Coordinates of C-alpha atoms and ligand atoms in Angstrom, one line a residue:
M17 CA 74.0 122.5 123.0
N18 CA 75.1 124.4 119.9
E19 CA 77.7 123.5 117.3
F20 CA 80.6 125.0 119.3
D21 CA 79.6 123.3 122.5
L22 CA 79.3 120.1 120.7
I23 CA 82.8 120.4 119.2
A24 CA 84.3 121.4 122.6
H25 CA 82.5 118.6 124.4
Y26 CA 83.0 115.6 122.1
F27 CA 85.9 116.4 119.9
K28 CA 88.3 118.9 121.4
R29 CA 91.3 117.3 123.1
P30 CA 94.7 118.7 123.9
A31 CA 96.7 118.4 120.7
K32 CA 99.5 115.9 120.8
N33 CA 102.1 115.7 118.0
A34 CA 100.8 119.1 116.8
D35 CA 101.7 122.7 117.3
L36 CA 98.1 123.9 117.3
G37 CA 95.0 121.7 117.4
V38 CA 91.2 122.2 117.4
G39 CA 90.0 125.8 118.0
D40 CA 91.6 128.1 115.4
D41 CA 91.0 128.4 111.7
A42 CA 93.5 125.8 110.9
A43 CA 95.8 123.4 112.8
L44 CA 99.6 123.6 112.6
V45 CA 101.9 120.7 112.5
S46 CA 105.7 120.3 112.0
V47 CA 107.3 117.8 109.7
A48 CA 111.0 116.8 109.9
A49 CA 113.1 117.7 106.9
G50 CA 113.7 114.1 105.8
D51 CA 110.0 113.1 105.9
Q52 CA 107.1 113.4 103.4
L53 CA 103.5 113.9 104.5
A54 CA 101.2 111.1 103.5
I55 CA 97.6 112.4 103.3
S56 CA 94.4 110.4 102.7
A57 CA 90.7 110.8 103.1
D58 CA 87.9 108.3 103.5
M59 CA 84.2 109.1 103.8
L60 CA 81.5 106.9 105.4
V61 CA 77.9 107.6 104.4
A62 CA 75.0 106.1 106.3
G63 CA 73.1 103.6 104.1
R64 CA 76.0 103.3 101.8
H65 CA 79.0 102.3 103.9
F66 CA 77.3 101.4 107.1
F67 CA 73.8 100.4 108.2
Q68 CA 71.7 103.3 109.5
D69 CA 71.4 101.6 112.9
A70 CA 75.1 100.8 113.2
D71 CA 76.5 100.9 116.7
P72 CA 78.0 104.4 117.0
E73 CA 81.0 103.3 119.2
R74 CA 82.0 100.7 116.6
L75 CA 81.4 103.2 113.8
G76 CA 83.8 105.7 115.5
R77 CA 86.5 103.0 115.5
K78 CA 85.8 101.9 111.9
A79 CA 85.8 105.4 110.5
L80 CA 89.4 105.8 111.8
A81 CA 90.4 102.2 111.0
V82 CA 89.6 102.6 107.3
N83 CA 91.7 105.7 107.1
L84 CA 94.6 104.1 109.1
S85 CA 94.5 101.3 106.6
D86 CA 95.3 103.7 103.8
L87 CA 98.4 105.0 105.6
A88 CA 99.4 101.4 106.4
A89 CA 99.2 100.6 102.7
M90 CA 101.6 103.6 102.0
G91 CA 104.0 102.4 104.7
A92 CA 103.4 105.7 106.5
E93 CA 103.2 106.4 110.2
P94 CA 99.9 108.1 111.1
S95 CA 100.0 111.2 113.2
W96 CA 97.0 113.5 112.7
F97 CA 93.4 113.5 111.5
T98 CA 90.5 115.8 110.9
L99 CA 86.9 114.9 111.3
S100 CA 84.1 116.3 109.2
I101 CA 80.7 115.2 110.3
A102 CA 77.1 115.8 109.1
M103 CA 74.3 114.7 111.4
P104 CA 70.5 115.0 110.8
A105 CA 69.9 116.1 114.4
M106 CA 71.8 116.7 117.7
D107 CA 71.8 113.2 119.2
T108 CA 74.0 113.4 122.3
A109 CA 73.8 109.7 123.1
W110 CA 75.0 108.9 119.6
L111 CA 77.7 111.5 119.7
A112 CA 79.0 110.3 123.1
A113 CA 79.3 106.8 121.9
F114 CA 80.8 107.7 118.5
S115 CA 83.4 110.0 120.0
R116 CA 84.3 107.4 122.7
G117 CA 85.0 104.8 120.0
L118 CA 86.8 107.3 117.7
L119 CA 89.0 108.8 120.4
A120 CA 89.8 105.5 122.1
M121 CA 91.1 104.3 118.7
A122 CA 93.0 107.5 118.2
D123 CA 94.7 107.0 121.6
E124 CA 95.6 103.4 120.7
Y125 CA 97.4 104.6 117.6
D126 CA 98.8 107.8 119.2
L127 CA 96.9 109.9 116.7
S128 CA 95.7 113.5 117.3
L129 CA 92.4 114.9 116.2
I130 CA 93.4 118.4 115.1
G131 CA 90.3 119.8 113.4
G132 CA 87.2 119.3 111.3
D133 CA 83.9 120.6 110.4
T134 CA 80.4 120.0 111.9
T135 CA 77.2 120.4 110.1
C136 CA 73.6 119.4 109.9
G137 CA 72.7 116.9 107.1
P138 CA 72.4 113.2 106.2
L139 CA 74.7 111.2 108.5
T140 CA 78.1 111.3 107.0
I141 CA 81.6 110.9 108.5
A142 CA 84.5 112.2 106.5
I143 CA 88.0 111.8 108.0
Q144 CA 91.2 113.1 106.6
I145 CA 94.3 111.5 108.0
A146 CA 98.0 112.5 107.7
G147 CA 101.2 110.8 108.6
K148 CA 104.9 110.7 107.9
V149 CA 107.0 108.6 105.7
P150 CA 110.8 109.0 105.1
R151 CA 111.2 110.7 101.8
G152 CA 111.1 108.3 98.8
Q153 CA 110.2 105.2 100.9
A154 CA 106.4 105.2 100.6
L155 CA 104.8 102.1 99.1
L156 CA 103.2 103.1 95.8
R157 CA 100.9 101.1 93.5
S158 CA 103.2 101.7 90.6
G159 CA 106.3 99.7 91.6
A160 CA 105.3 96.1 90.7
K161 CA 107.8 94.4 88.3
L162 CA 107.6 91.4 86.1
G163 CA 108.2 88.2 88.1
D164 CA 107.3 89.8 91.5
E165 CA 105.2 87.7 93.8
V166 CA 101.8 88.9 94.9
W167 CA 101.0 88.5 98.6
V168 CA 98.1 89.2 100.9
S169 CA 97.9 89.6 104.7
G170 CA 95.4 87.8 107.0
Y171 CA 92.3 85.9 105.8
L172 CA 89.9 87.4 103.3
G173 CA 86.1 87.4 103.0
A174 CA 84.7 87.5 106.5
A175 CA 83.5 91.1 106.3
A176 CA 81.8 90.3 102.9
A177 CA 80.1 87.3 104.5
A178 CA 78.7 89.6 107.2
V179 CA 77.2 91.8 104.5
M180 CA 75.8 88.8 102.7
H181 CA 74.2 87.6 106.0
R182 CA 72.7 91.0 106.8
T183 CA 71.3 91.4 103.3
G184 CA 69.8 87.9 103.3
R185 CA 72.0 86.4 100.6
V186 CA 73.3 83.7 103.0
T187 CA 72.3 82.6 106.5
L188 CA 75.1 82.1 109.0
T189 CA 74.8 80.6 112.4
D190 CA 74.7 83.2 115.2
T191 CA 78.3 82.5 116.2
L192 CA 79.6 82.8 112.7
A193 CA 77.5 85.9 112.0
K194 CA 79.0 87.6 115.2
R195 CA 82.5 86.7 114.1
C196 CA 82.0 88.1 110.6
D197 CA 80.3 91.2 112.0
L198 CA 83.4 91.9 114.1
R199 CA 85.5 91.8 110.9
L200 CA 83.1 94.1 109.1
D201 CA 82.7 96.6 112.0
L202 CA 86.2 96.5 113.5
P203 CA 88.8 96.0 110.8
T204 CA 92.4 95.9 112.1
P205 CA 94.6 98.4 110.1
R206 CA 97.8 96.6 109.2
L207 CA 100.1 99.4 110.3
A208 CA 103.0 97.4 111.7
L209 CA 103.1 95.4 108.4
G210 CA 103.0 98.5 106.3
L211 CA 106.0 100.0 108.1
R212 CA 108.0 96.7 107.8
L213 CA 107.2 96.5 104.1
R214 CA 109.2 99.6 103.4
G215 CA 112.2 98.5 101.3
L216 CA 110.7 95.0 101.0
A217 CA 107.5 95.4 98.9
S218 CA 107.6 96.9 95.4
A219 CA 103.9 97.9 95.5
A220 CA 101.1 97.8 98.0
L221 CA 97.5 98.8 98.6
D222 CA 94.8 97.9 101.1
I223 CA 92.0 95.7 100.0
S224 CA 88.8 97.8 100.3
D225 CA 87.0 96.8 97.1
G226 CA 88.0 93.1 96.8
L227 CA 91.3 91.4 96.0
L228 CA 90.8 91.1 92.3
A229 CA 89.6 94.6 91.8
D230 CA 92.3 96.1 94.0
L231 CA 95.1 94.1 92.4
R232 CA 93.9 95.5 89.1
H233 CA 94.9 99.0 90.4
I234 CA 98.4 97.8 91.0
C235 CA 98.5 96.3 87.5
E236 CA 97.2 99.5 85.9
Q237 CA 99.7 101.7 87.6
S238 CA 102.6 99.3 87.3
A239 CA 101.8 98.5 83.6
C240 CA 101.7 94.8 84.1
G241 CA 99.4 91.9 84.5
A242 CA 98.9 89.4 87.3
E243 CA 97.8 85.9 87.9
V244 CA 96.0 84.9 91.1
W245 CA 96.0 81.3 92.2
L246 CA 92.4 80.5 93.3
D247 CA 93.5 77.7 95.6
A248 CA 96.2 79.8 97.3
V249 CA 94.0 82.7 98.4
P250 CA 93.7 82.5 102.3
F251 CA 90.0 82.8 103.0
A252 CA 88.5 83.1 106.4
P253 CA 87.5 79.7 107.9
D254 CA 84.1 81.4 108.7
L255 CA 83.3 81.0 105.0
L256 CA 83.4 77.2 104.9
S257 CA 79.7 76.8 105.3
L258 CA 78.9 79.1 102.3
P259 CA 78.1 77.7 98.9
Q260 CA 81.2 77.7 96.8
D261 CA 80.2 80.5 94.4
L262 CA 79.3 82.9 97.3
R263 CA 82.4 81.9 99.2
Q264 CA 84.6 82.8 96.2
E265 CA 82.8 86.0 95.7
A266 CA 83.4 86.9 99.4
F267 CA 87.1 86.3 99.4
L268 CA 87.9 87.5 95.8
A269 CA 85.5 90.4 95.5
G270 CA 84.5 91.3 99.0
G271 CA 86.5 94.3 100.3
D272 CA 85.9 95.3 103.8
D273 CA 88.6 93.2 105.4
Y274 CA 91.2 95.9 105.0
E275 CA 94.0 93.5 104.6
L276 CA 97.1 94.5 102.6
C277 CA 97.9 93.2 99.1
F278 CA 101.5 93.8 98.1
T279 CA 104.1 92.7 95.5
A280 CA 107.7 91.9 96.2
A281 CA 110.7 90.5 94.3
A282 CA 111.0 86.7 94.4
D283 CA 114.3 87.0 96.3
Q284 CA 112.4 88.6 99.2
H285 CA 110.2 85.5 99.7
A286 CA 112.1 84.2 102.7
A287 CA 112.2 87.6 104.3
I288 CA 108.4 87.9 104.0
V289 CA 107.9 84.4 105.5
A290 CA 110.1 85.5 108.4
L291 CA 108.2 88.8 108.8
A292 CA 104.8 86.9 109.0
A293 CA 106.2 84.9 111.9
E294 CA 107.6 88.0 113.6
L295 CA 104.4 89.9 113.3
D296 CA 102.3 86.9 114.0
L297 CA 100.2 87.7 111.0
P298 CA 99.7 85.3 108.1
L299 CA 101.3 86.5 104.8
T300 CA 100.4 84.3 101.8
Q301 CA 101.7 84.3 98.3
V302 CA 98.6 84.3 96.1
G303 CA 100.1 84.7 92.6
K304 CA 102.6 86.6 90.6
I305 CA 103.1 89.6 88.3
G306 CA 103.3 88.8 84.6
K307 CA 102.9 90.4 81.2
G308 CA 99.8 91.9 79.9
S309 CA 97.4 94.2 81.7
D310 CA 94.7 91.8 83.2
V311 CA 94.3 90.0 86.5
T312 CA 93.7 86.4 85.6
L313 CA 92.4 83.8 88.1
L314 CA 93.9 80.4 87.7
N315 CA 92.7 77.0 89.1
A316 CA 95.0 74.3 90.5
A317 CA 95.6 73.1 86.9
K318 CA 96.7 76.6 86.0
Q319 CA 93.7 77.0 83.8
P320 CA 91.9 80.4 83.7
V321 CA 88.7 80.6 85.8
P322 CA 86.0 82.9 84.5
V323 CA 85.2 85.7 87.0
T324 CA 81.5 86.8 87.0
F325 CA 81.5 89.1 90.0
H326 CA 83.0 92.5 90.4
G327 CA 84.6 94.5 93.1
F328 CA 82.5 97.3 94.6
D329 CA 82.0 100.3 92.5
H330 CA 79.8 103.1 93.9
F331 CA 78.7 104.3 90.5
A332 CA 78.2 100.9 88.9
Ligands
LIG27 P1 85.4 127.7 110.7 O1 84.3 128.6 111.0 O2 86.8 128.4 110.6 O3 85.2 126.7 109.6 P2 84.5 126.0 112.7 O4 83.6 126.9 113.5 O5 83.9 125.1 111.7 O6 85.6 126.8 112.0 O7 85.3 125.1 113.7 C1 85.9 125.6 114.8 C2 87.1 124.7 115.2 O8 86.6 123.5 115.5 C3 88.1 124.5 114.1 O9 89.4 124.5 114.7 C4 87.7 123.2 113.5 O10 88.8 122.6 112.9 C5 87.2 122.5 114.7 N1 86.2 121.5 114.4 C6 85.0 121.7 113.8 N2 84.3 120.5 113.8 C7 85.1 119.6 114.3 C8 85.0 118.2 114.6 N3 83.9 117.5 114.2 N4 86.0 117.5 115.1 C9 87.1 118.2 115.5 N5 87.3 119.5 115.3 C10 86.3 120.2 114.7
LIG28 MG1 83.9 125.3 109.5

Protein backbone atom coordinates (compact mmCIF):
# COMPACT_ATOMS: atom_id res chain seq x y z
CA MET A 1 0.00 0.00 0.00
CA ASN A 2 1.46 3.40 -0.96
CA GLU A 3 0.64 6.86 0.39
CA PHE A 4 -2.23 7.42 -2.06
CA ASP A 5 -3.81 4.01 -1.43
CA LEU A 6 -3.57 4.74 2.27
CA ILE A 7 -5.38 8.06 1.95
CA ALA A 8 -8.05 6.57 -0.33
CA HIS A 9 -8.58 3.59 1.94
CA TYR A 10 -8.55 5.12 5.41
CA PHE A 11 -9.36 8.79 5.04
CA LYS A 12 -11.26 9.52 1.82
CA ARG A 13 -14.99 9.86 2.37
CA PRO A 14 -17.62 11.60 0.27
CA ALA A 15 -17.47 15.27 1.29
CA LYS A 16 -20.47 16.49 3.24
CA ASN A 17 -20.95 20.21 3.98
CA ALA A 18 -18.23 20.90 1.39
CA ASP A 19 -18.11 21.72 -2.33
CA LEU A 20 -14.94 19.68 -2.87
CA GLY A 21 -13.29 17.26 -0.44
CA VAL A 22 -10.24 14.98 -0.40
CA GLY A 23 -8.48 14.42 -3.74
CA ASP A 24 -7.60 17.77 -5.25
CA ASP A 25 -4.89 20.26 -4.32
CA ALA A 26 -7.27 22.01 -1.94
CA ALA A 27 -10.77 21.56 -0.62
CA LEU A 28 -13.54 24.06 -1.33
CA VAL A 29 -16.21 25.15 1.13
CA SER A 30 -18.90 27.83 1.10
CA VAL A 31 -19.68 30.16 3.96
CA ALA A 32 -22.92 32.12 4.35
CA ALA A 33 -22.58 35.90 4.16
CA GLY A 34 -23.55 36.44 7.80
CA ASP A 35 -21.01 33.97 9.19
CA GLN A 36 -17.36 34.09 10.12
CA LEU A 37 -15.05 31.09 9.79
CA ALA A 38 -13.53 29.92 13.07
CA ILE A 39 -10.26 28.05 12.45
CA SER A 40 -8.13 26.25 14.98
CA ALA A 41 -5.37 23.63 15.01
CA ASP A 42 -4.16 21.17 17.59
CA MET A 43 -1.30 18.75 17.29
CA LEU A 44 -0.77 15.53 19.22
CA VAL A 45 2.78 14.17 19.39
CA ALA A 46 3.51 10.64 20.61
CA GLY A 47 5.40 10.65 23.89
CA ARG A 48 4.34 14.25 24.51
CA HIS A 49 0.56 14.35 24.37
CA PHE A 50 -0.17 10.66 24.42
CA PHE A 51 1.56 7.49 25.49
CA GLN A 52 3.31 5.65 22.62
CA ASP A 53 1.12 2.59 23.15
CA ALA A 54 -2.17 4.55 23.32
CA ASP A 55 -5.18 2.74 21.90
CA PRO A 56 -5.40 4.05 18.29
CA GLU A 57 -9.20 4.08 18.14
CA ARG A 58 -9.39 6.23 21.27
CA LEU A 59 -6.57 8.38 19.92
CA GLY A 60 -8.56 9.03 16.74
CA ARG A 61 -11.45 10.26 18.86
CA LYS A 62 -9.27 12.31 21.16
CA ALA A 63 -7.43 14.03 18.30
CA LEU A 64 -10.75 15.32 17.05
CA ALA A 65 -12.19 15.99 20.52
CA VAL A 66 -9.43 18.43 21.49
CA ASN A 67 -9.99 20.36 18.27
CA LEU A 68 -13.76 20.35 18.73
CA SER A 69 -13.18 21.71 22.21
CA ASP A 70 -11.47 24.79 20.77
CA LEU A 71 -14.45 25.54 18.56
CA ALA A 72 -16.80 24.94 21.50
CA ALA A 73 -14.81 27.54 23.44
CA MET A 74 -15.36 30.02 20.58
CA GLY A 75 -19.09 29.37 20.42
CA ALA A 76 -18.60 28.09 16.86
CA GLU A 77 -20.34 25.26 15.06
CA PRO A 78 -17.73 22.83 13.63
CA SER A 79 -18.05 21.79 9.98
CA TRP A 80 -14.75 20.68 8.45
CA PHE A 81 -11.32 19.41 9.38
CA THR A 82 -8.03 18.41 7.79
CA LEU A 83 -5.75 15.68 9.08
CA SER A 84 -1.98 15.80 8.77
CA ILE A 85 -0.33 12.67 9.99
CA ALA A 86 3.26 11.47 10.32
CA MET A 87 3.85 7.77 11.02
CA PRO A 88 7.14 5.90 11.45
CA ALA A 89 5.93 2.96 9.31
CA MET A 90 2.86 1.76 7.44
CA ASP A 91 0.89 -0.01 10.17
CA THR A 92 -2.46 -1.00 8.69
CA ALA A 93 -3.93 -2.35 11.94
CA TRP A 94 -3.10 0.94 13.68
CA LEU A 95 -4.47 2.99 10.77
CA ALA A 96 -7.69 1.00 10.60
CA ALA A 97 -8.38 1.52 14.31
CA PHE A 98 -7.30 5.18 14.28
CA SER A 99 -9.46 6.08 11.28
CA ARG A 100 -12.41 4.13 12.71
CA GLY A 101 -12.29 6.22 15.90
CA LEU A 102 -11.65 9.47 14.09
CA LEU A 103 -14.35 9.06 11.46
CA ALA A 104 -16.94 7.75 13.93
CA MET A 105 -16.38 10.88 16.01
CA ALA A 106 -16.59 13.02 12.85
CA ASP A 107 -19.95 11.43 11.97
CA GLU A 108 -21.30 12.02 15.46
CA TYR A 109 -20.57 15.73 15.12
CA ASP A 110 -21.52 15.96 11.43
CA LEU A 111 -17.98 16.97 10.52
CA SER A 112 -16.32 16.41 7.14
CA LEU A 113 -12.71 15.37 6.65
CA ILE A 114 -11.78 17.48 3.61
CA GLY A 115 -8.03 17.06 3.25
CA GLY A 116 -4.70 16.64 4.91
CA ASP A 117 -1.17 15.45 4.46
CA THR A 118 0.44 12.08 5.04
CA THR A 119 4.12 11.54 5.63
CA CYS A 120 6.65 9.23 7.23
CA GLY A 121 8.09 10.44 10.54
CA PRO A 122 7.71 10.26 14.33
CA LEU A 123 4.03 9.59 15.14
CA THR A 124 2.28 12.97 15.08
CA ILE A 125 -1.34 13.88 14.44
CA ALA A 126 -2.12 17.45 13.47
CA ILE A 127 -5.73 18.41 12.89
CA GLN A 128 -7.01 21.71 11.67
CA ILE A 129 -10.68 22.33 12.29
CA ALA A 130 -12.97 24.99 10.89
CA GLY A 131 -16.50 25.99 11.69
CA LYS A 132 -19.01 28.79 11.49
CA VAL A 133 -20.10 31.45 13.88
CA PRO A 134 -22.51 34.33 13.20
CA ARG A 135 -20.44 37.46 12.61
CA GLY A 136 -19.47 39.19 15.86
CA GLN A 137 -20.85 36.48 18.15
CA ALA A 138 -17.71 34.41 18.79
CA LEU A 139 -16.70 34.00 22.44
CA LEU A 140 -13.34 35.72 22.81
CA ARG A 141 -10.86 35.66 25.67
CA SER A 142 -10.80 39.43 25.74
CA GLY A 143 -14.34 40.25 26.87
CA ALA A 144 -14.25 39.74 30.66
CA LYS A 145 -15.34 42.79 32.69
CA LEU A 146 -14.82 43.88 36.27
CA GLY A 147 -17.41 42.17 38.49
CA ASP A 148 -18.12 39.32 36.05
CA GLU A 149 -18.52 35.89 37.53
CA VAL A 150 -16.11 33.08 36.61
CA TRP A 151 -17.68 29.72 35.80
CA VAL A 152 -16.53 26.24 34.85
CA SER A 153 -18.39 23.32 33.33
CA GLY A 154 -18.31 19.75 34.58
CA TYR A 155 -15.85 18.39 37.14
CA LEU A 156 -12.13 19.00 36.94
CA GLY A 157 -9.05 16.89 37.59
CA ALA A 158 -9.89 13.32 36.57
CA ALA A 159 -7.71 13.39 33.45
CA ALA A 160 -4.78 14.76 35.48
CA ALA A 161 -5.31 11.99 38.05
CA ALA A 162 -5.03 9.45 35.21
CA VAL A 163 -1.67 10.94 34.21
CA MET A 164 -0.52 10.92 37.84
CA HIS A 165 -1.48 7.26 38.09
CA ARG A 166 0.23 6.28 34.85
CA THR A 167 3.41 8.11 35.81
CA GLY A 168 3.45 6.56 39.29
CA ARG A 169 2.81 9.74 41.29
CA VAL A 170 -0.35 8.25 42.79
CA THR A 171 -1.87 4.81 42.93
CA LEU A 172 -5.55 4.60 42.13
CA THR A 173 -7.75 1.54 42.47
CA ASP A 174 -8.38 -0.25 39.17
CA THR A 175 -11.94 1.07 39.01
CA LEU A 176 -10.87 4.66 39.63
CA ALA A 177 -7.94 4.38 37.23
CA LYS A 178 -10.32 3.18 34.48
CA ARG A 179 -12.72 6.05 35.09
CA CYS A 180 -9.94 8.63 35.05
CA ASP A 181 -8.41 7.05 31.94
CA LEU A 182 -11.73 7.52 30.18
CA ARG A 183 -11.67 11.23 30.96
CA LEU A 184 -8.10 11.50 29.70
CA ASP A 185 -8.63 9.45 26.55
CA LEU A 186 -12.15 10.47 25.62
CA PRO A 187 -12.86 14.05 26.64
CA THR A 188 -16.32 15.37 25.74
CA PRO A 189 -16.11 18.63 23.79
CA ARG A 190 -18.67 21.04 25.28
CA LEU A 191 -20.16 22.12 21.97
CA ALA A 192 -23.77 22.51 23.06
CA LEU A 193 -22.63 24.68 25.94
CA GLY A 194 -20.43 26.82 23.69
CA LEU A 195 -23.31 27.52 21.32
CA ARG A 196 -25.63 28.47 24.18
CA LEU A 197 -23.03 30.79 25.73
CA ARG A 198 -23.22 33.11 22.72
CA GLY A 199 -24.72 36.33 23.99
CA LEU A 200 -24.47 35.08 27.59
CA ALA A 201 -20.74 34.75 28.33
CA SER A 202 -18.38 37.73 28.14
CA ALA A 203 -15.27 35.56 27.63
CA ALA A 204 -14.54 31.84 27.32
CA LEU A 205 -11.82 29.28 26.72
CA ASP A 206 -11.40 25.56 27.08
CA ILE A 207 -9.30 24.26 29.94
CA SER A 208 -6.37 22.45 28.35
CA ASP A 209 -3.50 23.56 30.59
CA GLY A 210 -5.24 23.79 33.97
CA LEU A 211 -7.89 26.14 35.35
CA LEU A 212 -5.51 28.65 36.95
CA ALA A 213 -3.19 28.85 33.94
CA ASP A 214 -6.02 29.10 31.45
CA LEU A 215 -7.96 31.70 33.43
CA ARG A 216 -4.77 33.76 33.38
CA HIS A 217 -5.13 33.95 29.58
CA ILE A 218 -8.56 35.53 29.99
CA CYS A 219 -7.11 37.99 32.53
CA GLU A 220 -4.23 38.95 30.24
CA GLN A 221 -6.43 39.49 27.23
CA SER A 222 -9.20 41.21 29.16
CA ALA A 223 -6.77 43.35 31.21
CA CYS A 224 -8.21 42.28 34.54
CA GLY A 225 -7.49 40.05 37.51
CA ALA A 226 -9.51 37.18 38.95
CA GLU A 227 -10.08 35.45 42.24
CA VAL A 228 -10.77 31.73 42.38
CA TRP A 229 -12.47 30.24 45.42
CA LEU A 230 -10.64 27.04 46.25
CA ASP A 231 -13.62 25.47 47.99
CA ALA A 232 -15.95 26.20 45.10
CA VAL A 233 -14.01 24.48 42.33
CA PRO A 234 -15.96 21.36 41.31
CA PHE A 235 -13.42 18.55 41.32
CA ALA A 236 -14.11 15.04 40.11
CA PRO A 237 -15.23 12.72 42.95
CA ASP A 238 -12.59 10.29 41.62
CA LEU A 239 -9.97 12.54 43.27
CA LEU A 240 -11.22 12.02 46.82
CA SER A 241 -8.66 9.34 47.61
CA LEU A 242 -5.73 11.53 46.53
CA PRO A 243 -3.59 13.38 49.09
CA GLN A 244 -4.82 16.96 49.33
CA ASP A 245 -1.85 18.60 47.61
CA LEU A 246 -2.02 16.30 44.57
CA ARG A 247 -5.80 16.58 44.44
CA GLN A 248 -5.54 20.36 44.30
CA GLU A 249 -2.81 20.16 41.70
CA ALA A 250 -5.05 17.88 39.60
CA PHE A 251 -8.11 20.13 39.59
CA LEU A 252 -6.35 23.50 39.53
CA ALA A 253 -3.41 22.77 37.25
CA GLY A 254 -4.39 19.60 35.38
CA GLY A 255 -5.69 20.40 31.97
CA ASP A 256 -6.86 17.49 29.91
CA ASP A 257 -10.49 17.56 31.01
CA TYR A 258 -11.40 20.01 28.23
CA GLU A 259 -14.13 21.65 30.22
CA LEU A 260 -15.00 25.29 29.48
CA CYS A 261 -14.11 28.22 31.71
CA PHE A 262 -16.15 31.34 31.02
CA THR A 263 -17.03 34.69 32.50
CA ALA A 264 -20.46 36.31 32.53
CA ALA A 265 -22.08 39.38 34.01
CA ALA A 266 -23.58 38.80 37.47
CA ASP A 267 -27.09 39.50 36.14
CA GLN A 268 -26.78 36.36 33.96
CA HIS A 269 -26.35 34.14 37.02
CA ALA A 270 -29.88 32.74 37.01
CA ALA A 271 -29.78 32.17 33.24
CA ILE A 272 -26.59 30.12 33.63
CA VAL A 273 -28.07 28.06 36.45
CA ALA A 274 -31.07 27.36 34.20
CA LEU A 275 -28.78 26.48 31.30
CA ALA A 276 -26.98 23.90 33.47
CA ALA A 277 -30.29 22.19 34.17
CA GLU A 278 -31.32 22.34 30.53
CA LEU A 279 -28.03 20.86 29.28
CA ASP A 280 -27.79 18.45 32.21
CA LEU A 281 -24.22 19.66 32.70
CA PRO A 282 -22.97 21.11 35.98
CA LEU A 283 -22.01 24.79 35.67
CA THR A 284 -20.35 26.17 38.80
CA GLN A 285 -19.32 29.66 39.74
CA VAL A 286 -15.73 29.41 40.97
CA GLY A 287 -14.82 33.05 41.46
CA LYS A 288 -15.05 36.50 39.99
CA ILE A 289 -13.20 39.02 37.87
CA GLY A 290 -11.52 41.85 39.74
CA LYS A 291 -8.88 44.52 39.46
CA GLY A 292 -5.19 43.83 38.87
CA SER A 293 -3.72 41.29 36.53
CA ASP A 294 -3.26 38.11 38.59
CA VAL A 295 -5.30 35.04 39.30
CA THR A 296 -5.52 34.74 43.09
CA LEU A 297 -6.60 31.57 44.84
CA LEU A 298 -8.66 32.24 47.99
CA ASN A 299 -9.57 29.86 50.82
CA ALA A 300 -12.92 29.75 52.64
CA ALA A 301 -11.80 32.67 54.85
CA LYS A 302 -11.05 34.65 51.63
CA GLN A 303 -7.33 34.52 52.42
CA PRO A 304 -4.88 34.05 49.51
CA VAL A 305 -3.51 30.51 49.18
CA PRO A 306 0.01 30.20 47.75
CA VAL A 307 0.11 28.22 44.52
CA THR A 308 3.22 26.13 44.00
CA PHE A 309 2.31 24.20 40.87
CA HIS A 310 1.98 25.49 37.33
CA GLY A 311 -0.13 24.68 34.31
CA PHE A 312 1.51 22.69 31.59
CA ASP A 313 4.04 24.56 29.46
CA HIS A 314 5.75 22.57 26.71
CA PHE A 315 8.89 24.66 26.84
CA ALA A 316 9.14 25.07 30.61
P1 LIG B 1 -0.35 17.43 -2.57
O1 LIG B 1 0.65 16.64 -3.34
O2 LIG B 1 -1.09 18.43 -3.33
O3 LIG B 1 0.18 17.91 -1.25
P2 LIG B 1 -1.22 15.03 -1.42
O4 LIG B 1 -0.71 14.04 -2.37
O5 LIG B 1 -0.46 15.28 -0.17
O6 LIG B 1 -1.49 16.38 -2.18
O7 LIG B 1 -2.70 14.64 -1.00
C1 LIG B 1 -3.63 14.24 -1.97
C2 LIG B 1 -5.02 14.53 -1.45
O8 LIG B 1 -5.24 13.76 -0.29
C3 LIG B 1 -5.23 15.99 -1.04
O9 LIG B 1 -6.57 16.32 -1.34
C4 LIG B 1 -5.03 15.97 0.44
O10 LIG B 1 -5.78 17.00 1.07
C5 LIG B 1 -5.55 14.60 0.81
N1 LIG B 1 -4.92 14.01 2.00
C6 LIG B 1 -3.61 13.73 2.17
N2 LIG B 1 -3.41 13.15 3.38
C7 LIG B 1 -4.61 13.07 3.97
C8 LIG B 1 -5.08 12.57 5.22
N3 LIG B 1 -4.27 12.03 6.13
N4 LIG B 1 -6.40 12.66 5.49
C9 LIG B 1 -7.23 13.22 4.59
N5 LIG B 1 -6.88 13.68 3.41
C10 LIG B 1 -5.58 13.62 3.09
MG1 LIG C 1 0.82 17.02 0.31
